[in-house]
mmCIF file of C-alpha atoms and ligand atoms in Angstrom:
data_model
loop_
_atom_site.group_PDB
_atom_site.id
_atom_site.type_symbol
_atom_site.label_atom_id
_atom_site.label_comp_id
_atom_site.label_asym_id
_atom_site.label_seq_id
_atom_site.Cartn_x
_atom_site.Cartn_y
_atom_site.Cartn_z
ATOM 1 C CA MET J 1 0.000 0.000 0.000
ATOM 2 C CA THR J 2 1.264 3.513 -0.782
ATOM 3 C CA GLU J 3 2.293 5.605 2.203
ATOM 4 C CA PRO J 4 -0.071 8.506 2.933
ATOM 5 C CA VAL J 5 1.259 11.875 1.848
ATOM 6 C CA LYS J 6 2.523 13.954 4.797
ATOM 7 C CA VAL J 7 1.211 17.487 5.264
ATOM 8 C CA SER J 8 2.129 20.003 7.981
ATOM 9 C CA ILE J 9 -0.169 22.934 8.728
ATOM 10 C CA ILE J 10 2.025 25.504 10.468
ATOM 11 C CA TYR J 11 0.429 28.720 11.678
ATOM 12 C CA TYR J 12 0.572 31.694 13.967
ATOM 13 C CA SER J 13 -2.642 33.263 15.296
ATOM 14 C CA SER J 14 -3.194 35.985 17.891
ATOM 15 C CA THR J 15 -6.959 36.141 18.172
ATOM 16 C CA GLY J 16 -8.048 32.814 16.712
ATOM 17 C CA THR J 17 -9.071 33.426 13.105
ATOM 18 C CA ILE J 18 -5.993 31.783 11.620
ATOM 19 C CA ALA J 19 -6.170 29.006 14.233
ATOM 20 C CA GLU J 20 -9.722 28.234 13.117
ATOM 21 C CA ILE J 21 -8.788 28.110 9.417
ATOM 22 C CA ALA J 22 -5.755 25.956 10.317
ATOM 23 C CA LYS J 23 -8.021 23.394 11.989
ATOM 24 C CA THR J 24 -10.287 23.302 8.926
ATOM 25 C CA LEU J 25 -7.279 22.805 6.645
ATOM 26 C CA ALA J 26 -6.034 19.971 8.863
ATOM 27 C CA GLU J 27 -9.431 18.228 8.764
ATOM 28 C CA GLU J 28 -9.708 18.657 4.999
ATOM 29 C CA ALA J 29 -6.169 17.414 4.343
ATOM 30 C CA GLU J 30 -6.930 14.330 6.437
ATOM 31 C CA LYS J 31 -10.148 13.785 4.485
ATOM 32 C CA ALA J 32 -8.053 13.988 1.308
ATOM 33 C CA GLY J 33 -5.929 11.103 2.592
ATOM 34 C CA ALA J 34 -2.953 12.875 4.178
ATOM 35 C CA GLU J 35 -1.206 12.223 7.452
ATOM 36 C CA VAL J 36 -1.356 15.653 9.065
ATOM 37 C CA ARG J 37 0.612 17.571 11.660
ATOM 38 C CA LEU J 38 -1.088 20.740 12.969
ATOM 39 C CA ARG J 39 1.507 22.992 14.599
ATOM 40 C CA LYS J 40 1.601 26.558 15.958
ATOM 41 C CA ALA J 41 4.503 29.006 15.981
ATOM 42 C CA PRO J 42 5.513 30.042 19.503
ATOM 43 C CA GLU J 43 4.128 33.325 20.866
ATOM 44 C CA LEU J 44 6.734 36.082 21.171
ATOM 45 C CA ALA J 45 4.620 38.907 22.603
ATOM 46 C CA PRO J 46 4.858 39.824 26.287
ATOM 47 C CA ASP J 47 1.999 38.898 28.639
ATOM 48 C CA ALA J 48 1.116 42.589 29.040
ATOM 49 C CA ALA J 49 0.342 42.854 25.319
ATOM 50 C CA ILE J 50 -1.586 39.571 25.272
ATOM 51 C CA ASP J 51 -3.658 40.517 28.308
ATOM 52 C CA SER J 52 -4.568 43.864 26.754
ATOM 53 C CA ASN J 53 -6.802 41.931 24.328
ATOM 54 C CA PRO J 54 -9.133 39.287 25.841
ATOM 55 C CA ALA J 55 -9.480 37.495 22.472
ATOM 56 C CA TRP J 56 -5.706 37.071 22.303
ATOM 57 C CA ARG J 57 -5.476 35.449 25.747
ATOM 58 C CA ALA J 58 -8.560 33.315 25.011
ATOM 59 C CA ASN J 59 -7.004 31.987 21.801
ATOM 60 C CA LEU J 60 -3.730 31.151 23.541
ATOM 61 C CA ASP J 61 -5.654 29.207 26.196
ATOM 62 C CA ALA J 62 -7.915 27.491 23.638
ATOM 63 C CA THR J 63 -4.935 26.291 21.572
ATOM 64 C CA ALA J 64 -2.700 25.261 24.488
ATOM 65 C CA ASP J 65 -2.943 21.602 23.430
ATOM 66 C CA ILE J 66 -1.605 22.246 19.906
ATOM 67 C CA SER J 67 2.119 21.424 19.760
ATOM 68 C CA GLU J 68 4.617 24.148 18.956
ATOM 69 C CA VAL J 69 6.309 23.761 15.600
ATOM 70 C CA THR J 70 9.852 22.436 15.234
ATOM 71 C CA PRO J 71 11.997 22.337 12.062
ATOM 72 C CA ASP J 72 11.320 18.603 11.766
ATOM 73 C CA ASP J 73 7.659 19.407 11.014
ATOM 74 C CA VAL J 74 8.834 20.982 7.739
ATOM 75 C CA VAL J 75 11.533 18.402 6.961
ATOM 76 C CA TRP J 76 9.076 15.525 7.613
ATOM 77 C CA ALA J 77 6.373 16.850 5.299
ATOM 78 C CA ASP J 78 5.786 16.407 1.579
ATOM 79 C CA GLY J 79 3.530 19.479 1.695
ATOM 80 C CA VAL J 80 3.470 22.475 4.049
ATOM 81 C CA ILE J 81 0.691 25.043 4.457
ATOM 82 C CA PHE J 82 1.771 28.155 6.375
ATOM 83 C CA GLY J 83 -0.811 30.469 7.973
ATOM 84 C CA THR J 84 -0.373 33.993 9.300
ATOM 85 C CA PRO J 85 -2.564 37.000 10.054
ATOM 86 C CA THR J 86 -1.633 39.944 7.866
ATOM 87 C CA ARG J 87 0.630 42.395 9.665
ATOM 88 C CA TYR J 88 0.760 45.634 7.677
ATOM 89 C CA GLY J 89 0.460 43.513 4.522
ATOM 90 C CA ASN J 90 3.211 41.181 5.655
ATOM 91 C CA VAL J 91 3.912 37.910 7.468
ATOM 92 C CA SER J 92 3.614 38.016 11.278
ATOM 93 C CA ALA J 93 6.857 38.217 13.251
ATOM 94 C CA GLN J 94 5.984 35.019 15.097
ATOM 95 C CA LEU J 95 5.706 32.879 11.956
ATOM 96 C CA LYS J 96 8.708 34.622 10.414
ATOM 97 C CA GLN J 97 10.782 33.960 13.523
ATOM 98 C CA PHE J 98 10.115 30.241 13.115
ATOM 99 C CA ILE J 99 10.949 30.388 9.398
ATOM 100 C CA ASP J 100 14.185 32.180 10.282
ATOM 101 C CA THR J 101 15.274 29.220 12.442
ATOM 102 C CA LEU J 102 15.351 27.031 9.314
ATOM 103 C CA GLY J 103 18.643 28.352 7.886
ATOM 104 C CA GLY J 104 20.616 25.194 8.678
ATOM 105 C CA HIS J 105 17.927 22.975 7.161
ATOM 106 C CA TRP J 106 17.791 25.203 4.079
ATOM 107 C CA GLN J 107 21.563 24.926 3.725
ATOM 108 C CA GLN J 108 21.342 21.122 3.761
ATOM 109 C CA GLY J 109 18.649 21.146 1.061
ATOM 110 C CA LEU J 110 16.042 19.741 3.413
ATOM 111 C CA LEU J 111 13.337 22.294 2.522
ATOM 112 C CA GLN J 112 13.373 21.900 -1.266
ATOM 113 C CA ASP J 113 11.119 19.891 -3.601
ATOM 114 C CA LYS J 114 8.042 20.090 -1.357
ATOM 115 C CA ALA J 115 4.651 21.641 -2.102
ATOM 116 C CA TYR J 116 4.054 24.862 -0.140
ATOM 117 C CA SER J 117 0.952 27.013 0.193
ATOM 118 C CA GLY J 118 -0.274 29.802 2.463
ATOM 119 C CA PHE J 119 -3.377 31.250 4.116
ATOM 120 C CA THR J 120 -4.095 34.523 5.835
ATOM 121 C CA ALA J 121 -6.689 36.832 7.390
ATOM 122 C CA SER J 122 -7.090 40.583 7.737
ATOM 123 C CA ALA J 123 -9.353 42.909 9.670
ATOM 124 C CA SER J 124 -10.477 44.948 6.664
ATOM 125 C CA PRO J 125 -11.567 43.853 3.170
ATOM 126 C CA HIS J 126 -8.443 43.009 1.113
ATOM 127 C CA GLY J 127 -6.391 44.606 3.919
ATOM 128 C CA GLY J 128 -3.078 43.304 2.541
ATOM 129 C CA GLN J 129 -4.066 39.640 2.227
ATOM 130 C CA GLU J 130 -2.544 39.159 -1.208
ATOM 131 C CA SER J 131 0.687 40.990 -0.376
ATOM 132 C CA THR J 132 1.010 38.885 2.785
ATOM 133 C CA LEU J 133 0.751 35.654 0.798
ATOM 134 C CA LEU J 134 3.106 36.908 -1.906
ATOM 135 C CA ALA J 135 5.609 37.937 0.796
ATOM 136 C CA LEU J 136 5.344 34.443 2.274
ATOM 137 C CA TYR J 137 5.890 32.907 -1.170
ATOM 138 C CA ASN J 138 9.155 34.858 -1.619
ATOM 139 C CA THR J 139 10.578 32.559 1.038
ATOM 140 C CA ILE J 140 9.346 29.445 -0.775
ATOM 141 C CA HIS J 141 11.388 30.371 -3.850
ATOM 142 C CA HIS J 142 14.478 30.547 -1.639
ATOM 143 C CA PHE J 143 13.653 27.130 -0.190
ATOM 144 C CA GLY J 144 13.488 25.644 -3.698
ATOM 145 C CA GLY J 145 9.901 24.723 -2.868
ATOM 146 C CA ILE J 146 7.018 24.434 -5.306
ATOM 147 C CA VAL J 147 4.264 26.983 -4.662
ATOM 148 C CA ALA J 148 0.935 25.136 -4.807
ATOM 149 C CA SER J 149 -1.454 28.070 -4.732
ATOM 150 C CA PRO J 150 -5.140 27.289 -5.331
ATOM 151 C CA GLY J 151 -5.452 29.596 -8.336
ATOM 152 C CA TYR J 152 -8.898 29.371 -9.923
ATOM 153 C CA THR J 153 -8.794 25.582 -10.038
ATOM 154 C CA ASP J 154 -12.303 25.244 -8.593
ATOM 155 C CA ALA J 155 -15.516 27.146 -9.338
ATOM 156 C CA SER J 156 -15.639 28.298 -5.688
ATOM 157 C CA LYS J 157 -12.465 30.323 -6.220
ATOM 158 C CA PHE J 158 -14.500 32.779 -8.301
ATOM 159 C CA VAL J 159 -16.610 33.340 -5.176
ATOM 160 C CA ASP J 160 -13.844 33.832 -2.571
ATOM 161 C CA GLY J 161 -11.690 35.657 -5.137
ATOM 162 C CA ASN J 162 -8.238 34.939 -3.743
ATOM 163 C CA PRO J 163 -6.157 32.701 -6.031
ATOM 164 C CA TYR J 164 -3.090 33.097 -3.792
ATOM 165 C CA GLY J 165 -4.515 31.177 -0.834
ATOM 166 C CA THR J 166 -7.360 30.875 1.619
ATOM 167 C CA SER J 167 -8.155 34.187 3.285
ATOM 168 C CA HIS J 168 -10.794 35.704 5.497
ATOM 169 C CA VAL J 169 -11.830 39.193 6.626
ATOM 170 C CA ASP J 170 -12.475 38.948 10.364
ATOM 171 C CA ALA J 171 -13.487 42.595 10.996
ATOM 172 C CA GLN J 172 -11.519 42.463 14.238
ATOM 173 C CA GLY J 173 -13.378 39.450 15.553
ATOM 174 C CA GLN J 174 -16.829 40.594 14.407
ATOM 175 C CA ASN J 175 -16.891 38.222 11.440
ATOM 176 C CA PRO J 176 -16.230 34.576 12.356
ATOM 177 C CA VAL J 177 -14.723 32.169 9.826
ATOM 178 C CA ASP J 178 -17.516 31.443 7.359
ATOM 179 C CA ASP J 179 -18.471 28.864 4.745
ATOM 180 C CA THR J 180 -16.664 30.769 1.990
ATOM 181 C CA ALA J 181 -13.352 30.510 3.857
ATOM 182 C CA ARG J 182 -14.021 26.885 4.817
ATOM 183 C CA THR J 183 -14.722 25.979 1.186
ATOM 184 C CA ALA J 184 -11.516 27.748 0.151
ATOM 185 C CA ALA J 185 -9.633 25.785 2.818
ATOM 186 C CA ALA J 186 -11.061 22.503 1.499
ATOM 187 C CA VAL J 187 -9.997 23.347 -2.059
ATOM 188 C CA GLN J 188 -6.522 24.379 -0.907
ATOM 189 C CA ALA J 189 -6.014 21.310 1.283
ATOM 190 C CA LYS J 190 -7.013 18.946 -1.532
ATOM 191 C CA ARG J 191 -4.719 20.719 -3.969
ATOM 192 C CA VAL J 192 -1.704 20.640 -1.647
ATOM 193 C CA VAL J 193 -2.263 16.936 -0.941
ATOM 194 C CA ARG J 194 -2.496 16.218 -4.685
ATOM 195 C CA VAL J 195 0.563 18.276 -5.672
ATOM 196 C CA ALA J 196 2.615 17.012 -2.711
ATOM 197 C CA ARG J 197 1.792 13.412 -3.630
ATOM 198 C CA ALA J 198 2.677 13.971 -7.285
ATOM 199 C CA LEU J 199 5.984 15.587 -6.303
ATOM 200 C CA ARG J 200 6.881 12.869 -3.828
ATOM 201 C CA ASP J 201 6.069 10.034 -6.214
ATOM 202 C CA GLY J 202 7.515 11.782 -9.267
ATOM 203 C CA LEU J 203 10.787 12.621 -7.524
ATOM 204 C CA ALA J 204 11.116 9.072 -6.204
ATOM 205 C CA ASP J 205 11.201 7.892 -9.838
ATOM 206 C CA ASN J 206 13.742 10.541 -10.922
HETATM 207 C C1 FMN F 301 0.178 44.746 14.325
HETATM 208 C C2 FMN F 301 -1.005 44.412 13.506
HETATM 209 C C3 FMN F 301 -1.027 44.733 12.165
HETATM 210 C C4 FMN F 301 -2.156 44.447 11.401
HETATM 211 N N1 FMN F 301 -2.166 44.810 10.079
HETATM 212 C C5 FMN F 301 -3.302 44.681 9.373
HETATM 213 C C6 FMN F 301 -3.380 45.147 8.027
HETATM 214 O O1 FMN F 301 -2.421 45.655 7.460
HETATM 215 N N2 FMN F 301 -4.582 45.018 7.386
HETATM 216 C C7 FMN F 301 -5.682 44.465 7.973
HETATM 217 O O2 FMN F 301 -6.739 44.418 7.367
HETATM 218 N N3 FMN F 301 -5.606 43.945 9.227
HETATM 219 C C8 FMN F 301 -4.435 44.054 9.924
HETATM 220 N N4 FMN F 301 -4.370 43.549 11.207
HETATM 221 C C9 FMN F 301 -5.491 42.737 11.716
HETATM 222 C C10 FMN F 301 -5.238 41.221 11.638
HETATM 223 O O3 FMN F 301 -4.456 40.853 10.529
HETATM 224 C C11 FMN F 301 -6.562 40.478 11.512
HETATM 225 O O4 FMN F 301 -7.449 40.870 12.535
HETATM 226 C C12 FMN F 301 -6.387 38.975 11.494
HETATM 227 O O5 FMN F 301 -7.565 38.392 10.998
HETATM 228 C C13 FMN F 301 -6.113 38.375 12.872
HETATM 229 O O6 FMN F 301 -5.907 36.984 12.770
HETATM 230 P P1 FMN F 301 -5.851 36.104 14.103
HETATM 231 O O7 FMN F 301 -7.207 36.223 14.754
HETATM 232 O O8 FMN F 301 -5.552 34.723 13.659
HETATM 233 O O9 FMN F 301 -4.772 36.669 14.956
HETATM 234 C C14 FMN F 301 -3.266 43.807 11.977
HETATM 235 C C15 FMN F 301 -3.235 43.444 13.335
HETATM 236 C C16 FMN F 301 -2.110 43.747 14.089
HETATM 237 C C17 FMN F 301 -2.109 43.370 15.546
#
């Protein structure tokens, strides 16, 4: 029997929107036949900042049982989906800090030839979602990874309108993750599983 394809969902979330999408992606990747690791980037903010926002503390508590990411979660995987809230149109410092610990693994070629994809959320419509995902994808080129963005590969992508990755406008917590974002997550998870499997099997023969 063929080994299941391995997918890591690696995210940072302050107030829970990205955590919620990450869980949906993990469920959908499992449904698509993958063995999945769901991992969070460690929090870097001081307690004073976290406690200034009840939703931030609540999300930290609610996700306490999710393991913190280690470099092996990237090395292990055939496909990696990174998630980050948009921060001024860019990747959050917490996710970036984890990515910046991967230099040694990059140098050994352990990050290349995998399928990578990204997801994000913003407070305002558009809000920098696309620039955040494109900024994330800059890193993937340096890894020698293969960007498996969803594009318009499913009719639902014409509804959510973001070919770069799953995204959601949370209106600062007023707008919970909805069916549009969950459908986008399902499409993205299936695509990453498919591309990661094709890469793994294709590279094994070459
Ligand atoms: C420092 C900082 C910068 C942010 N920058 C933007 C931004 O440029 N555009 C935007 O729409 N939302 C911005 N936001 C809002 C978050 O990206 C948004 O609420 C996101 O959905 C939160 O995800 P989370 O609940 O997983 O933490 C920013 C929030 C913070 C704290």
